[in-house]
Amino acid sequence: MSILDRSNAPEIQRVRHELRQRILTVASVQNLTPHMIRITLTGPDLEGFVSLSPDDHIKVFITSLDGMSTRRDYTPRRYDPLAGTLLVDFVKHEGGPATAWACSAKPGDQLQIGGPRGSQVVTGQIDRWLLIGDETALPAIGRRVEELSAGVSVTSVVAVPEEGDEQVFATAAHHAAYWTHRSPEEANQADSLIAMLGQIEILDSTFVWIAAEANVAKSLRRYLLEERKVAPQWIKAAGYWVKGLVDASVKDVDGKR
Ligand SMILES: Cc1cc2nc3c(=O)[nH]c(=O)nc-3n(C[C@H](O)[C@H](O)[C@H](O)COP(=O)(O)OP(=O)(O)OC[C@H]3O[C@@H](n4cnc5c(N)ncnc54)[C@H](O)[C@@H]3O)c2cc1C
């Protein structure tokens, strides 16, 4: 079967969830890597939390000093119903209310979250996964890698600022991790990721998942379609943030899902 074969293409199943607002308490704060803060949230409101797909998102609500409320999208990195905890990983970047909140968070603080409102579950005969992204995609990539079963092959290609930002994921799957380093100022450039992808074979039945700065996500999708002849049904791409814009994303880069 050619990678252009569309007969076997995976599907994205949309599952809606009851939309609930929750007030959670910060249980711990960990400087996971130089550019990532892990916040462990807990509290009785977590009861009934549902997240079916690693690329789900919740809204976190931040109140600024002037009392204005704003919200941002974050990935439920790991929900443990037995421990009653939800992990959320915040990228440390130059500025923004969500980042500022995470940088000053301490045990006992409260955080209001909403969602996930729904999950997009990828179904079908997928033999391999190729996960591509930047540091904002790492929570979803880490979760996907950890949740895949034995016998599945997954390759991740991730751009981060420095070696210390690389993460190790425990998984039963066969995981090959490729990292490329570029400064935070170059996070809207796809060059280093495309150069790395050029060294990677993309076999049939590989589902490609992309999340990065919006221009990077668009460039990567174009490269995969035009240079690597991956069929569009085998790619899901999202712009998780837009350089220079606050609270901006392009959740569906191909505009079809
Ligand atoms: C579905 C989805 C899931 C996401 N999951 C996560 C997650 O788990 N962890 C996570 O950290 N982010 C995640 N993001 C990205 C996050 O929502 C944005 O980075 C958000 O803009 C951060 O809010 P802020 O208040 O810090 O900055 P904003 O107020 O939104 O932006 C302020 C300035 O910072 C810039 N900026 C925003 N994000 C970055 C960045 N990462 N690096 C450099 N400059 C930036 C903006 O362009 C703007 O100029 C996700 C986004 C989506 C759409």
PDB file of C-alpha atoms and ligand atoms in Angstrom:
ATOM      1  CA  MET A   1       0.000   0.000   0.000  1.00  0.00           C
ATOM      2  CA  SER A   2       1.286   3.452  -0.890  1.00  0.00           C
ATOM      3  CA  ILE A   3       1.326   6.216   1.670  1.00  0.00           C
ATOM      4  CA  LEU A   4      -1.091   7.986  -0.707  1.00  0.00           C
ATOM      5  CA  ASP A   5      -3.571   5.140  -0.446  1.00  0.00           C
ATOM      6  CA  ARG A   6      -6.758   6.631   1.036  1.00  0.00           C
ATOM      7  CA  SER A   7      -8.810   3.442   1.388  1.00  0.00           C
ATOM      8  CA  ASN A   8      -7.460   2.683   4.832  1.00  0.00           C
ATOM      9  CA  ALA A   9      -7.289   6.195   6.219  1.00  0.00           C
ATOM     10  CA  PRO A  10      -7.818   6.725   9.953  1.00  0.00           C
ATOM     11  CA  GLU A  11     -10.773   8.714  11.225  1.00  0.00           C
ATOM     12  CA  ILE A  12     -11.090  11.298  13.936  1.00  0.00           C
ATOM     13  CA  GLN A  13     -13.967  10.464  16.205  1.00  0.00           C
ATOM     14  CA  ARG A  14     -15.378  13.447  18.099  1.00  0.00           C
ATOM     15  CA  VAL A  15     -16.676  12.726  21.588  1.00  0.00           C
ATOM     16  CA  ARG A  16     -18.454  15.473  23.547  1.00  0.00           C
ATOM     17  CA  HIS A  17     -18.150  15.775  27.317  1.00  0.00           C
ATOM     18  CA  GLU A  18     -20.293  17.572  29.831  1.00  0.00           C
ATOM     19  CA  LEU A  19     -18.727  21.015  30.194  1.00  0.00           C
ATOM     20  CA  ARG A  20     -17.829  21.587  33.820  1.00  0.00           C
ATOM     21  CA  GLN A  21     -15.944  24.292  35.651  1.00  0.00           C
ATOM     22  CA  ARG A  22     -13.702  23.073  38.431  1.00  0.00           C
ATOM     23  CA  ILE A  23     -11.820  24.848  41.186  1.00  0.00           C
ATOM     24  CA  LEU A  24      -8.643  22.896  41.932  1.00  0.00           C
ATOM     25  CA  THR A  25      -5.853  23.314  44.453  1.00  0.00           C
ATOM     26  CA  VAL A  26      -2.149  23.290  43.656  1.00  0.00           C
ATOM     27  CA  ALA A  27      -0.638  20.266  45.440  1.00  0.00           C
ATOM     28  CA  SER A  28       2.911  20.719  44.151  1.00  0.00           C
ATOM     29  CA  VAL A  29       5.051  22.694  41.734  1.00  0.00           C
ATOM     30  CA  GLN A  30       8.051  21.144  40.004  1.00  0.00           C
ATOM     31  CA  ASN A  31      10.595  22.735  37.720  1.00  0.00           C
ATOM     32  CA  LEU A  32      10.524  19.793  35.339  1.00  0.00           C
ATOM     33  CA  THR A  33      13.101  21.185  32.887  1.00  0.00           C
ATOM     34  CA  PRO A  34      14.602  24.663  32.380  1.00  0.00           C
ATOM     35  CA  HIS A  35      11.569  25.703  30.288  1.00  0.00           C
ATOM     36  CA  MET A  36       8.761  23.594  31.774  1.00  0.00           C
ATOM     37  CA  ILE A  37       6.906  23.843  35.082  1.00  0.00           C
ATOM     38  CA  ARG A  38       4.778  20.899  36.183  1.00  0.00           C
ATOM     39  CA  ILE A  39       1.812  21.760  38.383  1.00  0.00           C
ATOM     40  CA  THR A  40      -0.017  18.973  40.214  1.00  0.00           C
ATOM     41  CA  LEU A  41      -3.637  19.890  40.857  1.00  0.00           C
ATOM     42  CA  THR A  42      -5.989  18.175  43.250  1.00  0.00           C
ATOM     43  CA  GLY A  43      -9.364  18.580  44.922  1.00  0.00           C
ATOM     44  CA  PRO A  44     -12.851  17.070  45.119  1.00  0.00           C
ATOM     45  CA  ASP A  45     -13.907  18.927  41.952  1.00  0.00           C
ATOM     46  CA  LEU A  46     -11.691  16.545  39.940  1.00  0.00           C
ATOM     47  CA  GLU A  47     -14.282  13.822  40.433  1.00  0.00           C
ATOM     48  CA  GLY A  48     -15.735  12.794  37.058  1.00  0.00           C
ATOM     49  CA  PHE A  49     -12.928  14.402  35.029  1.00  0.00           C
ATOM     50  CA  VAL A  50     -12.774  12.820  31.563  1.00  0.00           C
ATOM     51  CA  SER A  51     -10.027  13.150  28.961  1.00  0.00           C
ATOM     52  CA  LEU A  52     -10.058  10.517  26.233  1.00  0.00           C
ATOM     53  CA  SER A  53      -7.343  11.797  23.927  1.00  0.00           C
ATOM     54  CA  PRO A  54      -3.769  12.940  24.633  1.00  0.00           C
ATOM     55  CA  ASP A  55      -4.393  16.099  22.596  1.00  0.00           C
ATOM     56  CA  ASP A  56      -7.436  17.175  24.597  1.00  0.00           C
ATOM     57  CA  HIS A  57      -7.303  20.613  26.127  1.00  0.00           C
ATOM     58  CA  ILE A  58      -8.686  22.333  29.169  1.00  0.00           C
ATOM     59  CA  LYS A  59      -9.176  26.049  29.694  1.00  0.00           C
ATOM     60  CA  VAL A  60      -7.286  27.525  32.619  1.00  0.00           C
ATOM     61  CA  PHE A  61      -8.771  30.745  33.995  1.00  0.00           C
ATOM     62  CA  ILE A  62      -6.355  33.380  35.244  1.00  0.00           C
ATOM     63  CA  THR A  63      -7.324  36.515  37.142  1.00  0.00           C
ATOM     64  CA  SER A  64      -4.880  39.359  36.709  1.00  0.00           C
ATOM     65  CA  LEU A  65      -3.983  41.883  39.395  1.00  0.00           C
ATOM     66  CA  ASP A  66      -6.578  44.322  38.013  1.00  0.00           C
ATOM     67  CA  GLY A  67      -9.272  41.664  38.490  1.00  0.00           C
ATOM     68  CA  MET A  68      -9.710  40.873  34.789  1.00  0.00           C
ATOM     69  CA  SER A  69     -10.211  37.182  33.969  1.00  0.00           C
ATOM     70  CA  THR A  70      -8.607  35.566  30.955  1.00  0.00           C
ATOM     71  CA  ARG A  71      -8.261  31.971  29.812  1.00  0.00           C
ATOM     72  CA  ARG A  72      -5.727  29.840  27.979  1.00  0.00           C
ATOM     73  CA  ASP A  73      -5.571  26.306  26.561  1.00  0.00           C
ATOM     74  CA  TYR A  74      -3.525  23.609  28.296  1.00  0.00           C
ATOM     75  CA  THR A  75      -3.190  19.846  27.906  1.00  0.00           C
ATOM     76  CA  PRO A  76      -4.328  17.534  30.702  1.00  0.00           C
ATOM     77  CA  ARG A  77      -0.896  15.882  30.911  1.00  0.00           C
ATOM     78  CA  ARG A  78      -1.924  13.072  33.227  1.00  0.00           C
ATOM     79  CA  TYR A  79      -5.109  12.448  35.173  1.00  0.00           C
ATOM     80  CA  ASP A  80      -4.899   9.856  37.918  1.00  0.00           C
ATOM     81  CA  PRO A  81      -8.379   9.154  39.301  1.00  0.00           C
ATOM     82  CA  LEU A  82      -7.013   6.934  42.090  1.00  0.00           C
ATOM     83  CA  ALA A  83      -4.569   9.540  43.355  1.00  0.00           C
ATOM     84  CA  GLY A  84      -7.069  12.321  42.597  1.00  0.00           C
ATOM     85  CA  THR A  85      -4.466  14.369  40.725  1.00  0.00           C
ATOM     86  CA  LEU A  86      -4.217  16.177  37.416  1.00  0.00           C
ATOM     87  CA  LEU A  87      -0.833  17.224  36.016  1.00  0.00           C
ATOM     88  CA  VAL A  88      -0.543  20.282  33.795  1.00  0.00           C
ATOM     89  CA  ASP A  89       2.809  21.263  32.257  1.00  0.00           C
ATOM     90  CA  PHE A  90       3.342  24.979  31.584  1.00  0.00           C
ATOM     91  CA  VAL A  91       6.035  26.176  29.170  1.00  0.00           C
ATOM     92  CA  LYS A  92       8.087  29.039  30.609  1.00  0.00           C
ATOM     93  CA  HIS A  93       8.256  31.722  27.939  1.00  0.00           C
ATOM     94  CA  GLU A  94       8.816  35.456  27.917  1.00  0.00           C
ATOM     95  CA  GLY A  95       5.377  36.492  29.035  1.00  0.00           C
ATOM     96  CA  GLY A  96       1.673  36.033  29.320  1.00  0.00           C
ATOM     97  CA  PRO A  97      -0.724  35.672  32.261  1.00  0.00           C
ATOM     98  CA  ALA A  98      -0.847  31.860  32.221  1.00  0.00           C
ATOM     99  CA  THR A  99       2.937  31.576  32.258  1.00  0.00           C
ATOM    100  CA  ALA A 100       3.172  34.246  34.970  1.00  0.00           C
ATOM    101  CA  TRP A 101       0.638  32.346  37.068  1.00  0.00           C
ATOM    102  CA  ALA A 102       2.559  29.069  36.729  1.00  0.00           C
ATOM    103  CA  CYS A 103       5.897  30.738  37.533  1.00  0.00           C
ATOM    104  CA  SER A 104       4.567  32.074  40.834  1.00  0.00           C
ATOM    105  CA  ALA A 105       2.258  29.158  41.739  1.00  0.00           C
ATOM    106  CA  LYS A 106       2.726  27.523  45.133  1.00  0.00           C
ATOM    107  CA  PRO A 107       1.008  24.700  47.027  1.00  0.00           C
ATOM    108  CA  GLY A 108      -2.402  25.791  48.287  1.00  0.00           C
ATOM    109  CA  ASP A 109      -3.087  28.189  45.397  1.00  0.00           C
ATOM    110  CA  GLN A 110      -6.306  27.667  43.495  1.00  0.00           C
ATOM    111  CA  LEU A 111      -6.862  27.343  39.755  1.00  0.00           C
ATOM    112  CA  GLN A 112     -10.160  27.338  37.915  1.00  0.00           C
ATOM    113  CA  ILE A 113     -10.314  25.056  34.887  1.00  0.00           C
ATOM    114  CA  GLY A 114     -13.018  24.214  32.349  1.00  0.00           C
ATOM    115  CA  GLY A 115     -13.341  21.188  30.115  1.00  0.00           C
ATOM    116  CA  PRO A 116     -12.231  19.236  28.229  1.00  0.00           C
ATOM    117  CA  ARG A 117     -15.369  20.025  26.242  1.00  0.00           C
ATOM    118  CA  GLY A 118     -14.625  17.140  23.903  1.00  0.00           C
ATOM    119  CA  SER A 119     -12.019  14.688  22.658  1.00  0.00           C
ATOM    120  CA  GLN A 120     -10.867  13.915  19.130  1.00  0.00           C
ATOM    121  CA  VAL A 121     -10.017  10.239  19.181  1.00  0.00           C
ATOM    122  CA  VAL A 122      -7.971   8.934  16.267  1.00  0.00           C
ATOM    123  CA  THR A 123      -9.247   5.514  15.201  1.00  0.00           C
ATOM    124  CA  GLY A 124      -8.301   3.040  12.491  1.00  0.00           C
ATOM    125  CA  GLN A 125      -5.457   0.779  11.490  1.00  0.00           C
ATOM    126  CA  ILE A 126      -2.446   2.822  12.581  1.00  0.00           C
ATOM    127  CA  ASP A 127       0.817   0.875  12.565  1.00  0.00           C
ATOM    128  CA  ARG A 128       3.079   3.764  13.521  1.00  0.00           C
ATOM    129  CA  TRP A 129       2.843   7.227  14.989  1.00  0.00           C
ATOM    130  CA  LEU A 130       5.008  10.206  14.127  1.00  0.00           C
ATOM    131  CA  LEU A 131       4.606  13.005  16.675  1.00  0.00           C
ATOM    132  CA  ILE A 132       6.139  16.358  15.798  1.00  0.00           C
ATOM    133  CA  GLY A 133       6.136  19.558  17.787  1.00  0.00           C
ATOM    134  CA  ASP A 134       7.650  22.164  20.041  1.00  0.00           C
ATOM    135  CA  GLU A 135       7.713  22.497  23.811  1.00  0.00           C
ATOM    136  CA  THR A 136       3.959  23.316  23.992  1.00  0.00           C
ATOM    137  CA  ALA A 137       3.263  19.973  22.282  1.00  0.00           C
ATOM    138  CA  LEU A 138       5.412  17.988  24.721  1.00  0.00           C
ATOM    139  CA  PRO A 139       2.574  17.370  27.229  1.00  0.00           C
ATOM    140  CA  ALA A 140       0.398  15.844  24.484  1.00  0.00           C
ATOM    141  CA  ILE A 141       3.335  13.988  22.932  1.00  0.00           C
ATOM    142  CA  GLY A 142       4.456  12.626  26.303  1.00  0.00           C
ATOM    143  CA  ARG A 143       0.964  11.504  27.132  1.00  0.00           C
ATOM    144  CA  ARG A 144       0.477   9.834  23.731  1.00  0.00           C
ATOM    145  CA  VAL A 145       3.805   8.002  23.984  1.00  0.00           C
ATOM    146  CA  GLU A 146       3.040   6.838  27.532  1.00  0.00           C
ATOM    147  CA  GLU A 147      -0.466   5.636  26.618  1.00  0.00           C
ATOM    148  CA  LEU A 148       0.500   3.592  23.530  1.00  0.00           C
ATOM    149  CA  SER A 149       0.618  -0.163  23.986  1.00  0.00           C
ATOM    150  CA  ALA A 150       3.374  -2.688  23.480  1.00  0.00           C
ATOM    151  CA  GLY A 151       4.002  -3.532  19.844  1.00  0.00           C
ATOM    152  CA  VAL A 152       3.192  -0.037  18.567  1.00  0.00           C
ATOM    153  CA  SER A 153       5.984   2.065  17.047  1.00  0.00           C
ATOM    154  CA  VAL A 154       6.134   5.745  17.797  1.00  0.00           C
ATOM    155  CA  THR A 155       8.672   8.337  16.727  1.00  0.00           C
ATOM    156  CA  SER A 156       8.777  11.813  18.243  1.00  0.00           C
ATOM    157  CA  VAL A 157      10.567  14.780  16.713  1.00  0.00           C
ATOM    158  CA  VAL A 158      10.554  17.769  19.038  1.00  0.00           C
ATOM    159  CA  ALA A 159      12.209  21.197  18.993  1.00  0.00           C
ATOM    160  CA  VAL A 160      13.170  22.586  22.409  1.00  0.00           C
ATOM    161  CA  PRO A 161      15.519  25.378  23.503  1.00  0.00           C
ATOM    162  CA  GLU A 162      18.249  23.197  25.020  1.00  0.00           C
ATOM    163  CA  GLU A 163      19.310  19.658  25.895  1.00  0.00           C
ATOM    164  CA  GLY A 164      17.989  20.056  29.438  1.00  0.00           C
ATOM    165  CA  ASP A 165      14.468  20.479  28.029  1.00  0.00           C
ATOM    166  CA  GLU A 166      14.439  16.960  26.621  1.00  0.00           C
ATOM    167  CA  GLN A 167      12.145  14.574  28.489  1.00  0.00           C
ATOM    168  CA  VAL A 168      12.082  10.805  28.873  1.00  0.00           C
ATOM    169  CA  PHE A 169       8.726   9.025  28.650  1.00  0.00           C
ATOM    170  CA  ALA A 170       8.048   5.595  30.162  1.00  0.00           C
ATOM    171  CA  THR A 171       6.137   3.486  27.656  1.00  0.00           C
ATOM    172  CA  ALA A 172       5.417  -0.089  26.629  1.00  0.00           C
ATOM    173  CA  ALA A 173       5.537   1.032  22.981  1.00  0.00           C
ATOM    174  CA  HIS A 174       8.684   1.104  20.866  1.00  0.00           C
ATOM    175  CA  HIS A 175       9.678   4.776  21.084  1.00  0.00           C
ATOM    176  CA  ALA A 176      12.369   6.545  19.068  1.00  0.00           C
ATOM    177  CA  ALA A 177      12.948  10.118  20.244  1.00  0.00           C
ATOM    178  CA  TYR A 178      14.651  12.791  18.129  1.00  0.00           C
ATOM    179  CA  TRP A 179      15.367  16.227  19.527  1.00  0.00           C
ATOM    180  CA  THR A 180      16.444  19.427  17.894  1.00  0.00           C
ATOM    181  CA  HIS A 181      17.544  22.583  19.707  1.00  0.00           C
ATOM    182  CA  ARG A 182      16.754  26.157  18.772  1.00  0.00           C
ATOM    183  CA  SER A 183      16.375  29.328  20.803  1.00  0.00           C
ATOM    184  CA  PRO A 184      12.898  30.436  21.997  1.00  0.00           C
ATOM    185  CA  GLU A 185      13.216  33.396  19.574  1.00  0.00           C
ATOM    186  CA  GLU A 186      13.393  30.923  16.676  1.00  0.00           C
ATOM    187  CA  ALA A 187      10.316  28.979  17.800  1.00  0.00           C
ATOM    188  CA  ASN A 188       8.369  30.218  14.756  1.00  0.00           C
ATOM    189  CA  GLN A 189      10.946  28.693  12.350  1.00  0.00           C
ATOM    190  CA  ALA A 190      10.349  25.165  11.049  1.00  0.00           C
ATOM    191  CA  ASP A 191      13.853  24.679   9.585  1.00  0.00           C
ATOM    192  CA  SER A 192      15.394  22.552  12.327  1.00  0.00           C
ATOM    193  CA  LEU A 193      12.370  20.247  12.523  1.00  0.00           C
ATOM    194  CA  ILE A 194      12.232  19.833   8.737  1.00  0.00           C
ATOM    195  CA  ALA A 195      15.970  19.088   8.634  1.00  0.00           C
ATOM    196  CA  MET A 196      15.501  16.420  11.304  1.00  0.00           C
ATOM    197  CA  LEU A 197      12.474  14.941   9.507  1.00  0.00           C
ATOM    198  CA  GLY A 198      14.566  14.695   6.344  1.00  0.00           C
ATOM    199  CA  GLN A 199      16.587  11.976   8.110  1.00  0.00           C
ATOM    200  CA  ILE A 200      13.526   9.975   9.107  1.00  0.00           C
ATOM    201  CA  GLU A 201      11.780   7.374   6.995  1.00  0.00           C
ATOM    202  CA  ILE A 202       7.983   7.728   6.962  1.00  0.00           C
ATOM    203  CA  LEU A 203       6.489   4.310   6.284  1.00  0.00           C
ATOM    204  CA  ASP A 204       2.945   3.419   5.195  1.00  0.00           C
ATOM    205  CA  SER A 205       0.193   3.551   7.834  1.00  0.00           C
ATOM    206  CA  THR A 206       2.027   6.185   9.859  1.00  0.00           C
ATOM    207  CA  PHE A 207      -0.268   8.721  11.503  1.00  0.00           C
ATOM    208  CA  VAL A 208       1.436  12.097  11.756  1.00  0.00           C
ATOM    209  CA  TRP A 209       0.427  14.415  14.582  1.00  0.00           C
ATOM    210  CA  ILE A 210       1.783  17.969  14.666  1.00  0.00           C
ATOM    211  CA  ALA A 211       1.460  20.797  17.196  1.00  0.00           C
ATOM    212  CA  ALA A 212       3.723  23.840  17.341  1.00  0.00           C
ATOM    213  CA  GLU A 213       3.707  27.585  16.732  1.00  0.00           C
ATOM    214  CA  ALA A 214       1.099  28.095  13.977  1.00  0.00           C
ATOM    215  CA  ASN A 215       3.501  28.980  11.149  1.00  0.00           C
ATOM    216  CA  VAL A 216       5.695  26.020  12.044  1.00  0.00           C
ATOM    217  CA  ALA A 217       2.689  23.672  12.067  1.00  0.00           C
ATOM    218  CA  LYS A 218       1.632  24.971   8.632  1.00  0.00           C
ATOM    219  CA  SER A 219       5.150  24.621   7.197  1.00  0.00           C
ATOM    220  CA  LEU A 220       5.515  21.093   8.561  1.00  0.00           C
ATOM    221  CA  ARG A 221       2.169  20.028   7.115  1.00  0.00           C
ATOM    222  CA  ARG A 222       3.076  21.498   3.716  1.00  0.00           C
ATOM    223  CA  TYR A 223       6.460  19.738   3.791  1.00  0.00           C
ATOM    224  CA  LEU A 224       4.858  16.381   4.615  1.00  0.00           C
ATOM    225  CA  LEU A 225       2.202  16.736   1.909  1.00  0.00           C
ATOM    226  CA  GLU A 226       4.434  18.082  -0.844  1.00  0.00           C
ATOM    227  CA  GLU A 227       7.896  16.646  -0.178  1.00  0.00           C
ATOM    228  CA  ARG A 228       7.041  13.416   1.610  1.00  0.00           C
ATOM    229  CA  LYS A 229       3.737  12.673  -0.164  1.00  0.00           C
ATOM    230  CA  VAL A 230       1.885  11.861   3.048  1.00  0.00           C
ATOM    231  CA  ALA A 231      -1.880  11.801   2.373  1.00  0.00           C
ATOM    232  CA  PRO A 232      -3.795  14.557   4.224  1.00  0.00           C
ATOM    233  CA  GLN A 233      -5.992  11.999   6.031  1.00  0.00           C
ATOM    234  CA  TRP A 234      -2.870  10.753   7.790  1.00  0.00           C
ATOM    235  CA  ILE A 235      -1.975  14.166   9.225  1.00  0.00           C
ATOM    236  CA  LYS A 236      -3.518  16.106  12.110  1.00  0.00           C
ATOM    237  CA  ALA A 237      -1.870  19.491  12.597  1.00  0.00           C
ATOM    238  CA  ALA A 238      -2.551  22.319  15.028  1.00  0.00           C
ATOM    239  CA  GLY A 239      -0.970  25.667  15.780  1.00  0.00           C
ATOM    240  CA  TYR A 240      -0.834  25.747  19.578  1.00  0.00           C
ATOM    241  CA  TRP A 241       0.190  29.418  19.710  1.00  0.00           C
ATOM    242  CA  VAL A 242       0.892  32.274  17.326  1.00  0.00           C
ATOM    243  CA  LYS A 243       4.059  34.318  17.701  1.00  0.00           C
ATOM    244  CA  GLY A 244       3.202  37.922  18.603  1.00  0.00           C
ATOM    245  CA  LEU A 245      -0.477  37.284  19.418  1.00  0.00           C
ATOM    246  CA  VAL A 246      -1.989  36.703  22.858  1.00  0.00           C
ATOM    247  CA  ASP A 247      -4.380  33.817  23.438  1.00  0.00           C
ATOM    248  CA  ALA A 248      -4.111  32.692  19.815  1.00  0.00           C
ATOM    249  CA  SER A 249      -4.137  29.252  18.234  1.00  0.00           C
ATOM    250  CA  VAL A 250      -5.044  27.558  14.970  1.00  0.00           C
ATOM    251  CA  LYS A 251      -6.534  24.334  16.242  1.00  0.00           C
ATOM    252  CA  ASP A 252      -7.109  22.873  12.799  1.00  0.00           C
ATOM    253  CA  VAL A 253      -4.352  23.824  10.391  1.00  0.00           C
ATOM    254  CA  ASP A 254      -5.870  21.964   7.436  1.00  0.00           C
ATOM    255  CA  GLY A 255      -9.278  23.543   8.095  1.00  0.00           C
ATOM    256  CA  LYS A 256     -11.184  20.315   7.600  1.00  0.00           C
ATOM    257  CA  ARG A 257     -11.589  18.790  11.023  1.00  0.00           C
TER     258      ARG A 257
HETATM  259  C1  LIG B   1      -4.937  22.490  22.293  1.00  0.00           C
HETATM  260  C2  LIG B   1      -3.806  23.253  22.966  1.00  0.00           C
HETATM  261  C3  LIG B   1      -3.079  22.662  23.999  1.00  0.00           C
HETATM  262  C4  LIG B   1      -2.016  23.344  24.595  1.00  0.00           C
HETATM  263  N1  LIG B   1      -1.325  22.752  25.618  1.00  0.00           N
HETATM  264  C5  LIG B   1      -0.311  23.423  26.226  1.00  0.00           C
HETATM  265  C6  LIG B   1       0.381  22.833  27.331  1.00  0.00           C
HETATM  266  O1  LIG B   1       0.050  21.742  27.812  1.00  0.00           O
HETATM  267  N2  LIG B   1       1.410  23.543  27.870  1.00  0.00           N
HETATM  268  C7  LIG B   1       1.760  24.781  27.397  1.00  0.00           C
HETATM  269  O2  LIG B   1       2.699  25.378  27.928  1.00  0.00           O
HETATM  270  N3  LIG B   1       1.115  25.372  26.374  1.00  0.00           N
HETATM  271  C8  LIG B   1       0.080  24.726  25.793  1.00  0.00           C
HETATM  272  N4  LIG B   1      -0.603  25.319  24.771  1.00  0.00           N
HETATM  273  C9  LIG B   1      -0.156  26.641  24.315  1.00  0.00           C
HETATM  274  C10 LIG B   1      -0.653  27.778  25.219  1.00  0.00           C
HETATM  275  O3  LIG B   1      -2.081  27.791  25.220  1.00  0.00           O
HETATM  276  C11 LIG B   1      -0.120  29.120  24.669  1.00  0.00           C
HETATM  277  O4  LIG B   1       1.291  29.117  24.677  1.00  0.00           O
HETATM  278  C12 LIG B   1      -0.666  30.314  25.424  1.00  0.00           C
HETATM  279  O5  LIG B   1      -0.593  31.429  24.564  1.00  0.00           O
HETATM  280  C13 LIG B   1       0.105  30.624  26.708  1.00  0.00           C
HETATM  281  O6  LIG B   1      -0.567  31.669  27.373  1.00  0.00           O
HETATM  282  P1  LIG B   1       0.227  32.865  28.068  1.00  0.00           P
HETATM  283  O7  LIG B   1      -0.778  33.590  28.923  1.00  0.00           O
HETATM  284  O8  LIG B   1       1.463  32.346  28.713  1.00  0.00           O
HETATM  285  O9  LIG B   1       0.686  33.778  26.837  1.00  0.00           O
HETATM  286  P2  LIG B   1      -0.229  34.755  25.922  1.00  0.00           P
HETATM  287  O10 LIG B   1      -0.795  35.865  26.738  1.00  0.00           O
HETATM  288  O11 LIG B   1      -1.217  33.926  25.160  1.00  0.00           O
HETATM  289  O12 LIG B   1       0.861  35.322  24.909  1.00  0.00           O
HETATM  290  C14 LIG B   1       1.783  36.353  25.283  1.00  0.00           C
HETATM  291  C15 LIG B   1       2.909  36.402  24.259  1.00  0.00           C
HETATM  292  O13 LIG B   1       3.679  35.213  24.378  1.00  0.00           O
HETATM  293  C16 LIG B   1       3.760  34.534  23.122  1.00  0.00           C
HETATM  294  N5  LIG B   1       3.718  33.081  23.397  1.00  0.00           N
HETATM  295  C17 LIG B   1       2.651  32.316  23.728  1.00  0.00           C
HETATM  296  N6  LIG B   1       3.034  31.049  23.941  1.00  0.00           N
HETATM  297  C18 LIG B   1       4.366  31.010  23.732  1.00  0.00           C
HETATM  298  C19 LIG B   1       5.348  29.976  23.790  1.00  0.00           C
HETATM  299  N7  LIG B   1       5.043  28.732  24.137  1.00  0.00           N
HETATM  300  N8  LIG B   1       6.636  30.305  23.519  1.00  0.00           N
HETATM  301  C20 LIG B   1       7.002  31.565  23.186  1.00  0.00           C
HETATM  302  N9  LIG B   1       6.108  32.600  23.111  1.00  0.00           N
HETATM  303  C21 LIG B   1       4.816  32.309  23.388  1.00  0.00           C
HETATM  304  C22 LIG B   1       2.557  35.023  22.322  1.00  0.00           C
HETATM  305  O14 LIG B   1       2.815  34.960  20.939  1.00  0.00           O
HETATM  306  C23 LIG B   1       2.423  36.464  22.807  1.00  0.00           C
HETATM  307  O15 LIG B   1       3.292  37.306  22.090  1.00  0.00           O
HETATM  308  C24 LIG B   1      -1.675  24.654  24.159  1.00  0.00           C
HETATM  309  C25 LIG B   1      -2.430  25.263  23.140  1.00  0.00           C
HETATM  310  C26 LIG B   1      -3.476  24.572  22.538  1.00  0.00           C
HETATM  311  C27 LIG B   1      -4.267  25.240  21.442  1.00  0.00           C
END
